[in-house]
PDB file of C-alpha atoms in Angstrom:
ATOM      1  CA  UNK A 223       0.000   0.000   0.000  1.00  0.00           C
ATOM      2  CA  UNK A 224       1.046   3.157  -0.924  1.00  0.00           C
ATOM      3  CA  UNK A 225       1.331   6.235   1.666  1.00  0.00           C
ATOM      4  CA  UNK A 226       0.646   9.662   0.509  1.00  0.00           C
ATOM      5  CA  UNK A 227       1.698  12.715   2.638  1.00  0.00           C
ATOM      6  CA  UNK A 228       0.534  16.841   1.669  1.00  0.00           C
ATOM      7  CA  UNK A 229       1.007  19.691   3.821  1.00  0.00           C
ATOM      8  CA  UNK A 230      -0.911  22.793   3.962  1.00  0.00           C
ATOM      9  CA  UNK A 231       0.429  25.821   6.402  1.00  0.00           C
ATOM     10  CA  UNK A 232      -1.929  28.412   7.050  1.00  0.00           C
ATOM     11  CA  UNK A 233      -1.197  31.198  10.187  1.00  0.00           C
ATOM     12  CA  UNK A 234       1.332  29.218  11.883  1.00  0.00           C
ATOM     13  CA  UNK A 235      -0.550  25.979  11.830  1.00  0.00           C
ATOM     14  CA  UNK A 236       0.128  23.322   9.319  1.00  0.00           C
ATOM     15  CA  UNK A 237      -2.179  20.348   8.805  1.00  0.00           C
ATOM     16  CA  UNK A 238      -0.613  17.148   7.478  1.00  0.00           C
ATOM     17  CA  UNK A 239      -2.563  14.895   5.192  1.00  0.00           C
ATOM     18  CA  UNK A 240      -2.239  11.315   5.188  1.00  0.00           C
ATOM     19  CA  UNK A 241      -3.753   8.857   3.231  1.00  0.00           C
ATOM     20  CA  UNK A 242      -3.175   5.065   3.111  1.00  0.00           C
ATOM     21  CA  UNK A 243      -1.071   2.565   5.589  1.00  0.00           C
ATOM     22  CA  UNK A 244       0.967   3.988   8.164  1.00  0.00           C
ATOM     23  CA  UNK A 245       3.135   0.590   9.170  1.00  0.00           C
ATOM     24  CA  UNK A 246       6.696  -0.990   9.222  1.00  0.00           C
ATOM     25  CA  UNK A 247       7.187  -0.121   5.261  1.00  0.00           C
ATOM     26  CA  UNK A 248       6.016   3.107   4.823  1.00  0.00           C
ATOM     27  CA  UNK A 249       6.805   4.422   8.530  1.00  0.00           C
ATOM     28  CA  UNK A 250      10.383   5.845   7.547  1.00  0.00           C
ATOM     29  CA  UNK A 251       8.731   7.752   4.968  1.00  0.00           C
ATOM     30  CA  UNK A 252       6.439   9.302   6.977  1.00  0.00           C
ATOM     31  CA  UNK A 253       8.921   9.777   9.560  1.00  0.00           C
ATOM     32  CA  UNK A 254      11.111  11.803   6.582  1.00  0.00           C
ATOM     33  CA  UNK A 255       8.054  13.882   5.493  1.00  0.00           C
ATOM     34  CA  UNK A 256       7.744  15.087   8.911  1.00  0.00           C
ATOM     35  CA  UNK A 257      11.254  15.884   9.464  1.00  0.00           C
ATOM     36  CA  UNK A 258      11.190  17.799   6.356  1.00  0.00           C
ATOM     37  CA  UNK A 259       7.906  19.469   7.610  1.00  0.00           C
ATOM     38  CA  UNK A 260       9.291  20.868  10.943  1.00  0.00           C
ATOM     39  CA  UNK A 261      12.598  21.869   9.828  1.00  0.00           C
ATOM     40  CA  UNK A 262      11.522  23.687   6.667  1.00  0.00           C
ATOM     41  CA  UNK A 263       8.447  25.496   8.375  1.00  0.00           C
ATOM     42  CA  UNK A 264       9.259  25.855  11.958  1.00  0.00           C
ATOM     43  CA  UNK A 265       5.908  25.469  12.371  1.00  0.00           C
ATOM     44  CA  UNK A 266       5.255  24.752  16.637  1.00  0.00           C
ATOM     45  CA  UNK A 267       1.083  23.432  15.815  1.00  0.00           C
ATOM     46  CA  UNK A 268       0.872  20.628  13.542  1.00  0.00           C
ATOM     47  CA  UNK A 269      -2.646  18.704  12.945  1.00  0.00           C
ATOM     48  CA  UNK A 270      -2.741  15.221  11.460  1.00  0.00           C
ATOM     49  CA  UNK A 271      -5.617  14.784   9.388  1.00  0.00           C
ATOM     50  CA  UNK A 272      -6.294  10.972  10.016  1.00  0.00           C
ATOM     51  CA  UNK A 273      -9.140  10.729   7.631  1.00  0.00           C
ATOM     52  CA  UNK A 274      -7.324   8.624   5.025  1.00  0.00           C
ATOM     53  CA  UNK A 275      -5.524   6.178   7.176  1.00  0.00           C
ATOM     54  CA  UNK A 276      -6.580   2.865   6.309  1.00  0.00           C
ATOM     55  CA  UNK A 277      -3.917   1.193   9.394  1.00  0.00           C
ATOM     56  CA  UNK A 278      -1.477   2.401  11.926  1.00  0.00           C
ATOM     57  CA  UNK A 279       0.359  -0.254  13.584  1.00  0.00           C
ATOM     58  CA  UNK A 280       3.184   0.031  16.517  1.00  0.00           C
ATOM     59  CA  UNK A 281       5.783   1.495  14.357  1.00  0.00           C
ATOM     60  CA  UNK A 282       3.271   4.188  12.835  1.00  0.00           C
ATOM     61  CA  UNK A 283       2.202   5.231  16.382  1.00  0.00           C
ATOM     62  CA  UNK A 284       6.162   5.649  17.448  1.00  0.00           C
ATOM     63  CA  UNK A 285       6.358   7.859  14.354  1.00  0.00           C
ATOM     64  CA  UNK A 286       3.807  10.048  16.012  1.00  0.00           C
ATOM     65  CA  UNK A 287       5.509   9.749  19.667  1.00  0.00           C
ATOM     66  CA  UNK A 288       8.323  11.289  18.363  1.00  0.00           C
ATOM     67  CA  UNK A 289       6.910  14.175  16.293  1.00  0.00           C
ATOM     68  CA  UNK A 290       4.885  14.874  19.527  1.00  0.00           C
ATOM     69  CA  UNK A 291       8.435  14.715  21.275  1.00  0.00           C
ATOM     70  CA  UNK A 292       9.761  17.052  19.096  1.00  0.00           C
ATOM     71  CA  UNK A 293       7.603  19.504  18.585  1.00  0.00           C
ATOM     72  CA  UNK A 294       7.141  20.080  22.531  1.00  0.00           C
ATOM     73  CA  UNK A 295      10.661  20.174  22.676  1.00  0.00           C
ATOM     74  CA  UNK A 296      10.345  23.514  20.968  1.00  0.00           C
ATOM     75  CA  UNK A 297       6.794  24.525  22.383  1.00  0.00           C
ATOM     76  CA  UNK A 298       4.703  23.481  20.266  1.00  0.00           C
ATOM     77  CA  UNK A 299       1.768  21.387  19.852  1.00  0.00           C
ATOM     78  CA  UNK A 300       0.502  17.897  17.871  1.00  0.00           C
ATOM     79  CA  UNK A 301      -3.155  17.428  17.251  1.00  0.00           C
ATOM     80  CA  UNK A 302      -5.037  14.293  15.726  1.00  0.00           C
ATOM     81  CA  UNK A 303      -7.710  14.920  13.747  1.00  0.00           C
ATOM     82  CA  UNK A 304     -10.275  12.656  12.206  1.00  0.00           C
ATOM     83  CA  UNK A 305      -8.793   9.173  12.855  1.00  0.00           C
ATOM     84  CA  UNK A 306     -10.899   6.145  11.630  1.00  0.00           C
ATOM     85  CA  UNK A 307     -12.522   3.884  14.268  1.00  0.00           C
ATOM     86  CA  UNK A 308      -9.815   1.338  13.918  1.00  0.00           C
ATOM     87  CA  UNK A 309      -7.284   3.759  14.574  1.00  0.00           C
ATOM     88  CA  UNK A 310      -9.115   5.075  17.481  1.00  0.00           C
ATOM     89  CA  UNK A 311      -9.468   1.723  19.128  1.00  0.00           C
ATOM     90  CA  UNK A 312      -5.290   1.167  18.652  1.00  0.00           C
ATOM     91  CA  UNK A 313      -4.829   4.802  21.050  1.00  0.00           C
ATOM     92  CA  UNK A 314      -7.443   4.073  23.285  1.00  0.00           C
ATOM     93  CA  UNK A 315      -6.279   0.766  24.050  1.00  0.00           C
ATOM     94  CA  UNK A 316      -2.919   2.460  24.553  1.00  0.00           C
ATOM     95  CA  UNK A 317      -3.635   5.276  26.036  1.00  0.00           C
ATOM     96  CA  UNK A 318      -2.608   7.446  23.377  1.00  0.00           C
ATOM     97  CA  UNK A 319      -6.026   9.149  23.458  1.00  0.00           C
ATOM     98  CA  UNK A 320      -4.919  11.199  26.498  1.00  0.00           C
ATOM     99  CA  UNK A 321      -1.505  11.890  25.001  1.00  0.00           C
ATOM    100  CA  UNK A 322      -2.517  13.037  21.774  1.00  0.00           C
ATOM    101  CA  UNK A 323      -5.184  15.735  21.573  1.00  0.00           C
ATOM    102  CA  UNK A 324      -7.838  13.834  19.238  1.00  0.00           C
ATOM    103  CA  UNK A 325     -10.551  15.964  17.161  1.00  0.00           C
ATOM    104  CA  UNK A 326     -13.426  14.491  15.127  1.00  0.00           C
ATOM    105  CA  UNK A 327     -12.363  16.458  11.885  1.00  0.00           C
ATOM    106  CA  UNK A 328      -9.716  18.623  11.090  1.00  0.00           C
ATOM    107  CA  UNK A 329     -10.582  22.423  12.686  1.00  0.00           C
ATOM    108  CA  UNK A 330     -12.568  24.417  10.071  1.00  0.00           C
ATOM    109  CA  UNK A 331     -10.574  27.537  10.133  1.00  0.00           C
ATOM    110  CA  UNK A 332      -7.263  25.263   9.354  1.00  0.00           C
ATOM    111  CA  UNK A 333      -9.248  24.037   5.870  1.00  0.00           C
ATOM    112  CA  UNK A 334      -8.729  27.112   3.720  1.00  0.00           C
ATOM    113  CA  UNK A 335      -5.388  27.029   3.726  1.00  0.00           C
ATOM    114  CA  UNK A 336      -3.500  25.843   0.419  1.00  0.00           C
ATOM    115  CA  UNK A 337      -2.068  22.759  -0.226  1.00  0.00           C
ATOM    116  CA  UNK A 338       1.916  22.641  -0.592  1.00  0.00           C
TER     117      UNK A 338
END
């Protein structure tokens, strides 16, 4: 499966798109775009839209520890937005719901932003 990754910025906020399989395969790739993301922007409020995430497994979810990690590191915030019931299960059932700030959709005023 395939993993696709945009950005949009929009008044200090970026939102990061991602659709597909985020597992052992495609994990360093995701782990790359989001590298790429924080050192090219400097962006400190980043929002995952989950809505295209077909699976997250372990090595997905450690990909999102560490952008967490790093992004707090330099005050900044990591939001969750509209992940599918599957992946909501896999952070309830490890707790990751109260470490990640989870929204049903992706905050309205962060849509109008263009695509990069």
């Amino acid at each position: 499966m395939e993993l696709k990754v945009s950005t949009r910025s929009h008044a200090g906020h970026t939102v990061v798109t991602i659709v597909g399989e985020i597992d052992l395969y495609t994990a360093p790739r995701l782990q790359s775009e989001f590298a790429r993301v924080l050192e090219e922007s400097r962006t400190t409020h980043v929002v995952i839209d989950m809505s295209g995430v077909e699976f997250c497994d372990s090595t997905g979810l450690n990909v999102l520890l560490s952008v967490l990690k790093r992004l707090k590191e330099r005050g900044g915030v990591l939001e969750l937005a509209a992940p599918p019931p599957a992946v909501q299960k896999i952070l309830q059932v490890t707790g990751l719901d109260s470490v990640f700030t989870v929204h049903k959709a992706v905050p309205e005023e962060l849509l109008t932003s263009e695509p990069q």
